[in-house]
mmCIF file of C-alpha atoms in Angstrom:
data_model
loop_
_atom_site.group_PDB
_atom_site.id
_atom_site.type_symbol
_atom_site.label_atom_id
_atom_site.label_comp_id
_atom_site.label_asym_id
_atom_site.label_seq_id
_atom_site.Cartn_x
_atom_site.Cartn_y
_atom_site.Cartn_z
ATOM 1 C CA MET F 142 179.669 65.059 33.501
ATOM 2 C CA ASN F 143 176.599 67.143 34.345
ATOM 3 C CA ASN F 144 173.819 66.688 31.569
ATOM 4 C CA VAL F 145 171.293 68.538 33.657
ATOM 5 C CA GLU F 146 170.202 72.116 32.751
ATOM 6 C CA THR F 147 170.586 74.517 35.535
ATOM 7 C CA ILE F 148 168.960 77.626 36.706
ATOM 8 C CA SER F 149 170.252 80.581 38.871
ATOM 9 C CA ILE F 150 168.785 81.816 41.965
ATOM 10 C CA ASP F 151 167.977 85.164 40.261
ATOM 11 C CA GLU F 152 165.751 83.544 37.760
ATOM 12 C CA ILE F 153 163.597 81.702 40.422
ATOM 13 C CA ASP F 154 160.255 82.835 41.379
ATOM 14 C CA ALA F 155 157.173 81.135 43.156
ATOM 15 C CA ASN F 156 154.705 81.769 40.102
ATOM 16 C CA HIS F 157 156.911 79.683 37.577
ATOM 17 C CA TYR F 158 158.930 77.309 39.383
ATOM 18 C CA LEU F 159 158.215 74.418 41.858
ATOM 19 C CA LEU F 160 161.153 73.868 44.153
ATOM 20 C CA PHE F 161 162.152 70.379 45.777
ATOM 21 C CA ASP F 162 164.716 70.459 48.434
ATOM 22 C CA VAL F 163 166.601 67.015 48.766
ATOM 23 C CA ARG F 164 168.521 67.824 51.566
ATOM 24 C CA SER F 165 168.034 65.914 55.097
ATOM 25 C CA PRO F 166 164.968 67.023 57.144
ATOM 26 C CA LYS F 167 167.419 68.545 59.836
ATOM 27 C CA GLU F 168 168.919 70.688 57.136
ATOM 28 C CA PHE F 169 165.629 71.676 55.666
ATOM 29 C CA GLU F 170 164.289 72.580 59.084
ATOM 30 C CA GLU F 171 167.189 74.870 59.837
ATOM 31 C CA TYR F 172 166.280 76.992 56.726
ATOM 32 C CA HIS F 173 164.953 76.453 53.084
ATOM 33 C CA ILE F 174 163.790 78.512 50.167
ATOM 34 C CA PRO F 175 160.240 79.592 50.743
ATOM 35 C CA GLY F 176 157.628 77.326 49.241
ATOM 36 C CA ALA F 177 160.046 74.563 48.650
ATOM 37 C CA PHE F 178 158.888 70.938 49.450
ATOM 38 C CA ASN F 179 161.398 68.609 51.223
ATOM 39 C CA VAL F 180 161.895 65.193 49.511
ATOM 40 C CA SER F 181 164.923 64.111 51.401
ATOM 41 C CA ILE F 182 167.252 61.481 49.981
ATOM 42 C CA PHE F 183 168.823 61.021 53.203
ATOM 43 C CA SER F 184 167.532 60.726 56.819
ATOM 44 C CA ASN F 185 169.486 62.758 59.325
ATOM 45 C CA GLU F 186 171.226 59.730 60.681
ATOM 46 C CA GLU F 187 171.898 58.554 56.922
ATOM 47 C CA ARG F 188 173.424 61.939 55.960
ATOM 48 C CA ALA F 189 175.790 61.644 59.168
ATOM 49 C CA GLU F 190 176.876 58.005 58.269
ATOM 50 C CA ILE F 191 177.683 58.937 54.659
ATOM 51 C CA GLY F 192 179.435 62.141 55.859
ATOM 52 C CA THR F 193 181.733 60.111 58.076
ATOM 53 C CA LEU F 194 182.570 57.590 55.303
ATOM 54 C CA TYR F 195 183.440 60.362 53.164
ATOM 55 C CA LYS F 196 185.817 61.843 55.629
ATOM 56 C CA GLN F 197 187.314 58.759 57.090
ATOM 57 C CA GLU F 198 187.375 56.261 54.037
ATOM 58 C CA SER F 199 186.770 57.645 50.766
ATOM 59 C CA LYS F 200 184.562 59.818 48.457
ATOM 60 C CA GLU F 201 183.963 56.322 46.525
ATOM 61 C CA ALA F 202 182.942 54.588 49.703
ATOM 62 C CA ALA F 203 180.645 57.535 50.614
ATOM 63 C CA MET F 204 178.840 57.392 47.030
ATOM 64 C CA GLU F 205 178.610 53.568 47.113
ATOM 65 C CA ARG F 206 176.898 53.771 50.338
ATOM 66 C CA GLY F 207 174.602 56.815 49.050
ATOM 67 C CA LEU F 208 173.621 54.807 46.105
ATOM 68 C CA GLN F 209 172.574 51.677 48.393
ATOM 69 C CA VAL F 210 170.470 54.074 50.537
ATOM 70 C CA VAL F 211 168.707 56.087 47.663
ATOM 71 C CA ALA F 212 168.018 53.279 45.264
ATOM 72 C CA PRO F 213 164.981 51.850 47.273
ATOM 73 C CA LYS F 214 163.622 55.409 47.730
ATOM 74 C CA LEU F 215 163.595 56.407 44.081
ATOM 75 C CA PRO F 216 159.894 55.229 43.434
ATOM 76 C CA CYS F 217 158.531 57.375 46.450
ATOM 77 C CA LEU F 218 160.685 60.439 45.572
ATOM 78 C CA TYR F 219 159.362 60.137 41.845
ATOM 79 C CA ASN F 220 155.696 59.931 43.290
ATOM 80 C CA GLN F 221 156.188 62.859 45.587
ATOM 81 C CA ILE F 222 157.510 65.045 43.012
ATOM 82 C CA ASN F 223 155.307 63.802 40.224
ATOM 83 C CA SER F 224 152.168 64.430 42.399
ATOM 84 C CA GLN F 225 153.164 67.884 43.068
ATOM 85 C CA SER F 226 154.044 68.361 39.382
ATOM 86 C CA LYS F 227 150.548 67.358 38.283
ATOM 87 C CA GLU F 228 148.877 69.515 40.842
ATOM 88 C CA ASN F 229 151.011 72.578 39.383
ATOM 89 C CA PRO F 230 151.440 71.495 35.696
ATOM 90 C CA GLU F 231 152.155 75.324 34.663
ATOM 91 C CA LYS F 232 155.254 75.260 36.933
ATOM 92 C CA GLN F 233 158.918 73.972 36.226
ATOM 93 C CA VAL F 234 160.425 71.598 38.464
ATOM 94 C CA VAL F 235 163.580 72.756 40.159
ATOM 95 C CA ILE F 236 165.674 70.416 42.347
ATOM 96 C CA TYR F 237 168.314 71.820 44.967
ATOM 97 C CA CYS F 238 170.729 70.639 47.561
ATOM 98 C CA ALA F 239 173.180 72.404 49.628
ATOM 99 C CA ARG F 240 175.862 73.467 46.950
ATOM 100 C CA GLY F 241 174.232 72.294 43.826
ATOM 101 C CA GLY F 242 176.132 68.911 43.751
ATOM 102 C CA PHE F 243 175.766 65.194 43.625
ATOM 103 C CA ARG F 244 172.363 65.062 45.572
ATOM 104 C CA SER F 245 170.493 67.435 43.543
ATOM 105 C CA ARG F 246 172.080 66.482 40.315
ATOM 106 C CA SER F 247 171.281 62.796 40.612
ATOM 107 C CA ILE F 248 167.709 63.448 41.414
ATOM 108 C CA ALA F 249 167.251 65.879 38.540
ATOM 109 C CA GLN F 250 168.767 63.337 36.077
ATOM 110 C CA THR F 251 166.357 60.687 37.389
ATOM 111 C CA MET F 252 163.430 62.729 37.191
ATOM 112 C CA ASN F 253 164.334 63.632 33.656
ATOM 113 C CA MET F 254 164.765 60.158 32.730
ATOM 114 C CA MET F 255 161.301 59.427 34.186
ATOM 115 C CA GLY F 256 159.707 62.101 31.980
ATOM 116 C CA ILE F 257 159.479 65.042 34.482
ATOM 117 C CA LYS F 258 161.527 67.975 33.110
ATOM 118 C CA SER F 259 163.661 69.205 35.866
ATOM 119 C CA LEU F 260 166.339 71.726 36.415
ATOM 120 C CA GLN F 261 169.025 72.133 39.000
ATOM 121 C CA LEU F 262 169.517 75.113 41.135
ATOM 122 C CA ASP F 263 173.053 76.309 40.397
ATOM 123 C CA GLY F 264 174.952 76.684 43.577
ATOM 124 C CA GLY F 265 172.268 75.113 45.679
ATOM 125 C CA ILE F 266 170.804 76.928 48.682
ATOM 126 C CA ARG F 267 174.096 78.375 49.314
ATOM 127 C CA SER F 268 173.177 80.693 46.225
ATOM 128 C CA TYR F 269 170.083 81.633 48.079
ATOM 129 C CA ARG F 270 172.168 82.637 51.249
ATOM 130 C CA LYS F 271 174.454 84.777 49.113
ATOM 131 C CA LYS F 272 171.597 86.753 47.654
ATOM 132 C CA ILE F 273 170.325 87.318 51.153
ATOM 133 C CA ASP F 274 173.975 88.443 52.234
ATOM 134 C CA ALA F 275 174.178 90.738 49.261
ATOM 135 C CA PHE F 276 170.764 92.380 49.824
ATOM 136 C CA PHE F 277 171.509 92.925 53.518
ATOM 137 C CA ARG F 278 174.767 94.759 52.319
ATOM 138 C CA GLU F 279 172.639 96.937 50.129
ATOM 139 C CA MET F 280 170.431 97.676 53.118
ATOM 140 C CA GLU F 281 173.292 98.791 55.236
ATOM 141 C CA ALA F 282 174.604 100.949 52.353
ATOM 142 C CA GLU F 283 171.047 102.618 51.760
ATOM 143 C CA PRO F 284 169.046 102.078 54.787
ATOM 144 C CA ARG F 285 165.289 102.597 54.693
ATOM 145 C CA LYS F 286 163.473 105.063 57.061
ATOM 146 C CA ILE F 287 162.398 103.113 60.253
ATOM 147 C CA ILE F 288 159.322 103.577 62.618
ATOM 148 C CA VAL F 289 160.000 102.058 66.022
ATOM 149 C CA LEU F 290 157.097 101.006 68.287
ATOM 150 C CA GLU F 291 158.209 100.870 71.916
ATOM 151 C CA GLY F 292 156.538 100.515 75.218
ATOM 152 C CA HIS F 293 156.706 98.544 78.488
ATOM 153 C CA THR F 294 156.291 94.963 78.447
ATOM 154 C CA GLY F 295 152.736 94.053 77.885
ATOM 155 C CA THR F 296 151.661 97.042 76.079
ATOM 156 C CA MET F 297 150.515 94.720 73.345
ATOM 157 C CA LYS F 298 153.161 95.701 70.893
ATOM 158 C CA THR F 299 153.263 92.493 69.070
ATOM 159 C CA LYS F 300 149.483 92.318 68.769
ATOM 160 C CA LEU F 301 149.482 95.989 67.335
ATOM 161 C CA LEU F 302 152.362 94.854 64.543
ATOM 162 C CA LYS F 303 150.096 91.876 63.627
ATOM 163 C CA GLN F 304 146.968 93.826 63.214
ATOM 164 C CA LEU F 305 148.921 96.436 61.297
ATOM 165 C CA GLN F 306 150.526 93.907 59.011
ATOM 166 C CA GLU F 307 147.216 92.242 58.373
ATOM 167 C CA GLU F 308 146.042 95.642 57.157
ATOM 168 C CA GLY F 309 148.758 96.038 54.740
ATOM 169 C CA TYR F 310 151.255 98.171 56.859
ATOM 170 C CA PRO F 311 154.940 97.512 56.079
ATOM 171 C CA VAL F 312 155.654 95.657 59.385
ATOM 172 C CA LEU F 313 158.641 93.449 60.376
ATOM 173 C CA ASN F 314 157.578 91.474 63.013
ATOM 174 C CA LEU F 315 160.925 90.514 64.104
ATOM 175 C CA GLU F 316 159.917 88.323 67.208
ATOM 176 C CA GLU F 317 157.636 86.339 65.049
ATOM 177 C CA MET F 318 160.433 85.789 62.607
ATOM 178 C CA ALA F 319 162.924 84.851 65.301
ATOM 179 C CA GLY F 320 160.262 82.261 67.029
ATOM 180 C CA HIS F 321 160.964 83.964 70.309
ATOM 181 C CA LYS F 322 159.174 86.816 72.387
ATOM 182 C CA GLY F 323 162.435 88.329 73.285
ATOM 183 C CA SER F 324 162.967 87.997 77.013
ATOM 184 C CA ILE F 325 163.872 85.312 79.522
ATOM 185 C CA PHE F 326 160.468 83.908 79.115
ATOM 186 C CA GLY F 327 160.463 84.384 75.300
ATOM 187 C CA LYS F 328 160.910 80.895 74.066
ATOM 188 C CA ILE F 329 157.831 79.638 75.904
ATOM 189 C CA GLY F 330 155.313 78.171 73.471
ATOM 190 C CA GLU F 331 157.478 79.043 70.599
ATOM 191 C CA HIS F 332 159.761 77.281 68.040
ATOM 192 C CA PRO F 333 162.968 79.295 68.034
ATOM 193 C CA SER F 334 164.344 79.906 64.299
ATOM 194 C CA SER F 335 167.902 79.394 63.525
ATOM 195 C CA GLN F 336 170.040 82.526 62.352
ATOM 196 C CA LYS F 337 169.642 81.393 58.786
ATOM 197 C CA LYS F 338 165.583 80.827 58.889
ATOM 198 C CA PHE F 339 165.272 84.367 60.595
ATOM 199 C CA GLU F 340 167.248 86.138 57.912
ATOM 200 C CA SER F 341 165.520 84.095 55.209
ATOM 201 C CA ARG F 342 162.143 85.269 56.687
ATOM 202 C CA LEU F 343 163.435 88.840 57.278
ATOM 203 C CA TYR F 344 164.812 89.089 53.513
ATOM 204 C CA GLU F 345 161.296 87.722 52.191
ATOM 205 C CA GLN F 346 159.385 90.365 54.246
ATOM 206 C CA LEU F 347 161.702 93.233 53.264
ATOM 207 C CA GLN F 348 161.190 92.216 49.640
ATOM 208 C CA LYS F 349 157.510 92.396 50.065
ATOM 209 C CA SER F 350 157.800 96.081 51.504
ATOM 210 C CA GLU F 351 160.316 97.177 49.105
ATOM 211 C CA LYS F 352 158.002 99.902 47.660
ATOM 212 C CA SER F 353 157.134 101.323 51.097
ATOM 213 C CA THR F 354 158.649 104.522 52.382
ATOM 214 C CA ALA F 355 159.355 103.241 55.767
ATOM 215 C CA ILE F 356 159.426 99.962 57.612
ATOM 216 C CA ILE F 357 157.836 99.502 61.250
ATOM 217 C CA ILE F 358 159.445 97.573 63.678
ATOM 218 C CA GLU F 359 159.266 96.936 67.609
ATOM 219 C CA SER F 360 162.065 98.251 69.707
ATOM 220 C CA GLU F 361 164.337 95.019 70.040
ATOM 221 C CA SER F 362 167.690 94.268 71.516
ATOM 222 C CA LYS F 363 170.737 92.897 69.465
ATOM 223 C CA ARG F 364 169.609 89.441 70.044
ATOM 224 C CA ILE F 365 166.276 87.875 70.276
ATOM 225 C CA GLY F 366 166.597 84.539 71.579
ATOM 226 C CA ARG F 367 169.242 82.955 69.682
ATOM 227 C CA VAL F 368 169.393 85.131 66.541
ATOM 228 C CA VAL F 369 171.028 88.434 66.006
ATOM 229 C CA VAL F 370 169.313 91.369 64.493
ATOM 230 C CA PRO F 371 171.100 93.098 61.525
ATOM 231 C CA ASP F 372 172.567 96.438 62.504
ATOM 232 C CA PHE F 373 170.733 98.515 59.784
ATOM 233 C CA LEU F 374 167.457 97.857 61.699
ATOM 234 C CA LEU F 375 169.005 98.189 65.267
ATOM 235 C CA GLU F 376 170.142 101.798 64.045
ATOM 236 C CA GLY F 377 166.448 102.711 63.563
ATOM 237 C CA LYS F 378 165.988 102.489 67.390
ATOM 238 C CA TYR F 379 168.337 105.685 67.654
ATOM 239 C CA SER F 380 167.668 107.445 64.339
ATOM 240 C CA GLY F 381 164.288 106.472 63.389
ATOM 241 C CA VAL F 382 160.731 107.661 64.414
ATOM 242 C CA ARG F 383 159.698 106.263 67.804
ATOM 243 C CA ILE F 384 156.165 105.801 69.020
ATOM 244 C CA HIS F 385 155.820 104.959 72.556
ATOM 245 C CA VAL F 386 152.547 103.277 73.520
ATOM 246 C CA GLU F 387 151.083 103.020 77.013
ATOM 247 C CA LEU F 388 148.219 101.050 78.542
ATOM 248 C CA PRO F 389 146.950 100.575 82.064
ATOM 249 C CA PHE F 390 148.804 98.401 84.250
ATOM 250 C CA HIS F 391 146.062 95.769 84.724
ATOM 251 C CA LEU F 392 145.600 95.356 81.123
ATOM 252 C CA ARG F 393 149.326 94.755 80.573
ATOM 253 C CA VAL F 394 148.995 91.915 83.173
ATOM 254 C CA LYS F 395 146.053 90.065 81.689
ATOM 255 C CA TYR F 396 147.591 90.320 78.301
ATOM 256 C CA ILE F 397 150.809 88.712 79.449
ATOM 257 C CA CYS F 398 148.973 85.894 81.073
ATOM 258 C CA ASN F 399 147.162 85.202 77.870
ATOM 259 C CA VAL F 400 149.985 85.292 75.663
ATOM 260 C CA TYR F 401 152.260 82.889 78.008
ATOM 261 C CA GLU F 402 149.311 80.574 78.947
ATOM 262 C CA PRO F 403 151.086 79.803 82.378
ATOM 263 C CA LEU F 404 148.867 77.047 83.208
ATOM 264 C CA LEU F 405 150.157 75.186 80.041
ATOM 265 C CA HIS F 406 153.806 75.953 80.832
ATOM 266 C CA LYS F 407 154.214 75.599 84.510
ATOM 267 C CA ASP F 408 157.672 74.160 84.576
ATOM 268 C CA GLU F 409 158.966 76.636 82.009
ATOM 269 C CA ILE F 410 157.723 79.682 83.729
ATOM 270 C CA ILE F 411 159.271 78.391 87.160
ATOM 271 C CA GLU F 412 162.560 77.738 85.120
ATOM 272 C CA ALA F 413 162.448 81.245 83.794
ATOM 273 C CA VAL F 414 161.587 82.946 86.996
ATOM 274 C CA ASN F 415 164.553 81.123 88.798
ATOM 275 C CA LYS F 416 166.880 82.719 86.093
ATOM 276 C CA LEU F 417 165.875 86.217 87.401
ATOM 277 C CA SER F 418 166.591 85.326 90.938
ATOM 278 C CA LYS F 419 169.860 87.175 91.216
ATOM 279 C CA ARG F 420 168.416 90.170 89.769
ATOM 280 C CA ILE F 421 165.317 90.684 92.130
ATOM 281 C CA PRO F 422 165.567 91.234 95.861
ATOM 282 C CA SER F 423 165.123 88.131 97.757
ATOM 283 C CA ALA F 424 162.114 89.222 99.621
ATOM 284 C CA ILE F 425 160.267 90.012 96.294
ATOM 285 C CA MET F 426 161.386 86.756 94.884
ATOM 286 C CA LEU F 427 160.259 84.718 97.744
ATOM 287 C CA ASP F 428 156.583 86.404 97.276
ATOM 288 C CA ILE F 429 156.859 85.404 93.598
ATOM 289 C CA GLN F 430 157.801 81.979 94.333
ATOM 290 C CA GLU F 431 154.859 81.559 96.650
ATOM 291 C CA ASN F 432 152.484 83.029 94.018
ATOM 292 C CA LEU F 433 153.823 80.413 91.607
ATOM 293 C CA LYS F 434 152.914 77.546 94.044
ATOM 294 C CA THR F 435 149.456 78.899 94.372
ATOM 295 C CA LEU F 436 149.250 79.274 90.640
ATOM 296 C CA ASN F 437 148.582 83.055 91.072
ATOM 297 C CA TYR F 438 150.123 83.929 87.885
ATOM 298 C CA GLU F 439 148.567 87.537 87.862
ATOM 299 C CA ASN F 440 150.433 88.301 91.079
ATOM 300 C CA VAL F 441 153.640 86.769 89.449
ATOM 301 C CA VAL F 442 153.331 89.061 86.593
ATOM 302 C CA SER F 443 152.630 92.156 88.510
ATOM 303 C CA LEU F 444 155.546 91.708 90.831
ATOM 304 C CA LEU F 445 157.962 90.905 87.995
ATOM 305 C CA LEU F 446 156.778 94.028 86.051
ATOM 306 C CA GLU F 447 156.943 96.329 89.140
ATOM 307 C CA ASN F 448 160.439 94.942 90.400
ATOM 308 C CA TYR F 449 162.318 93.941 87.045
ATOM 309 C CA TYR F 450 160.864 94.659 83.732
ATOM 310 C CA ASP F 451 159.449 98.276 84.170
ATOM 311 C CA PRO F 452 162.645 99.535 86.150
ATOM 312 C CA LYS F 453 164.864 98.025 83.482
ATOM 313 C CA TYR F 454 162.860 99.367 80.474
ATOM 314 C CA ASP F 455 162.739 103.041 82.104
ATOM 315 C CA TYR F 456 166.582 102.988 82.755
ATOM 316 C CA ALA F 457 167.015 101.814 78.992
ATOM 317 C CA GLN F 458 164.882 104.776 77.827
ATOM 318 C CA GLN F 459 167.080 107.432 79.603
ATOM 319 C CA GLN F 460 169.741 106.449 77.052
ATOM 320 C CA TYR F 461 167.944 107.866 74.131
ATOM 321 C CA GLU F 462 168.298 111.492 73.013
ATOM 322 C CA SER F 463 165.906 111.510 70.374
ATOM 323 C CA GLU F 464 162.099 112.707 70.684
ATOM 324 C CA CYS F 465 159.299 110.162 70.686
ATOM 325 C CA ILE F 466 155.538 110.249 70.118
ATOM 326 C CA LYS F 467 153.720 109.155 73.450
ATOM 327 C CA LEU F 468 150.277 107.543 72.749
ATOM 328 C CA ASN F 469 148.101 106.240 75.469
ATOM 329 C CA SER F 470 144.615 104.809 75.981
ATOM 330 C CA ASP F 471 142.434 102.819 78.488
ATOM 331 C CA SER F 472 142.085 100.243 75.699
ATOM 332 C CA TYR F 473 143.894 98.253 73.032
ATOM 333 C CA GLN F 474 141.373 99.465 70.242
ATOM 334 C CA GLY F 475 141.940 103.187 71.369
ATOM 335 C CA VAL F 476 145.735 102.877 71.147
ATOM 336 C CA TYR F 477 145.657 101.160 68.014
ATOM 337 C CA THR F 478 143.652 103.756 66.337
ATOM 338 C CA LYS F 479 146.116 106.526 67.751
ATOM 339 C CA VAL F 480 149.140 104.495 66.242
ATOM 340 C CA LYS F 481 147.309 104.099 63.004
ATOM 341 C CA ASN F 482 146.738 108.011 62.700
ATOM 342 C CA VAL F 483 150.318 108.637 63.304
ATOM 343 C CA LEU F 484 151.672 105.990 60.921
ATOM 344 C CA ASP F 485 149.134 107.445 58.198
ATOM 345 C CA GLN F 486 151.072 110.668 58.534
ATOM 346 C CA TYR F 487 154.534 109.584 58.069
ATOM 347 C CA LEU F 488 153.761 106.865 55.442
ATOM 348 C CA ARG F 489 151.855 109.374 53.126
#
């Protein structure tokens, strides 16, 4: 019998509720409700062991083993939740797990017995996923106007987006959400997101820009690393306002070297270059390999841009029929000012 009071995902907001995720660290890392604290009752290994018992023996055997594992941890779990609760006395404690089942219910019951009034999230984090899915369906039915920032590799589009976002513009930095820079080299120095984490970040950012007349994104492909971008955003590449930025070649080369920090990621750079070996003429590839050996990364980047990335981009641009606004400058600040001026006209 469930004697714990529940709350729905639609009632949750960060100003009034303190969320505790009792799932395993691996589940939490895959994705979680923003702002939640992870107070795992099972380690990754313990969860796997108990899941196996449930499948191969019985529910009773799994629950018995679960109790054996959790019992010694209860004082620590209580201290973690109590500590956060004391720091946020105005907030109500909410406990959640995967589906709003035994894990969250048992911890909520225990906390209530220990004097910490706790609610259980109805449906667990699955209810949060359903909310995201429903929101994305609404976006598909009534898409917002999209402004697409595009340009050759290295034209500082990500830097532009970050600065615009800091100044309050309605930016969706898809690469940042994906934890991937969007090319064969994209995962270097990053922590790639799961699809669920990416969609959670996207949902939260879309909520923040709900009152904006348009959304600003970088021109992306369907996949960014291992995540898939929703169609309602991709369509903006073809139907939205397109702003094409151009910067001098030498600035692009220096920017790419600064972003990827090749001296810190030598092996990963070599691995990524090797993946391009069938797409670049062998003589050029030999030149690239020689420059890798001598750590001349500016030459490596120049050769890759001239012989792969720029031609590939130019070909892709021929597929568009819509007009685009072309902006160029000899400096980052110059092109940033021009981008802002265009955006201010469209976002009035």
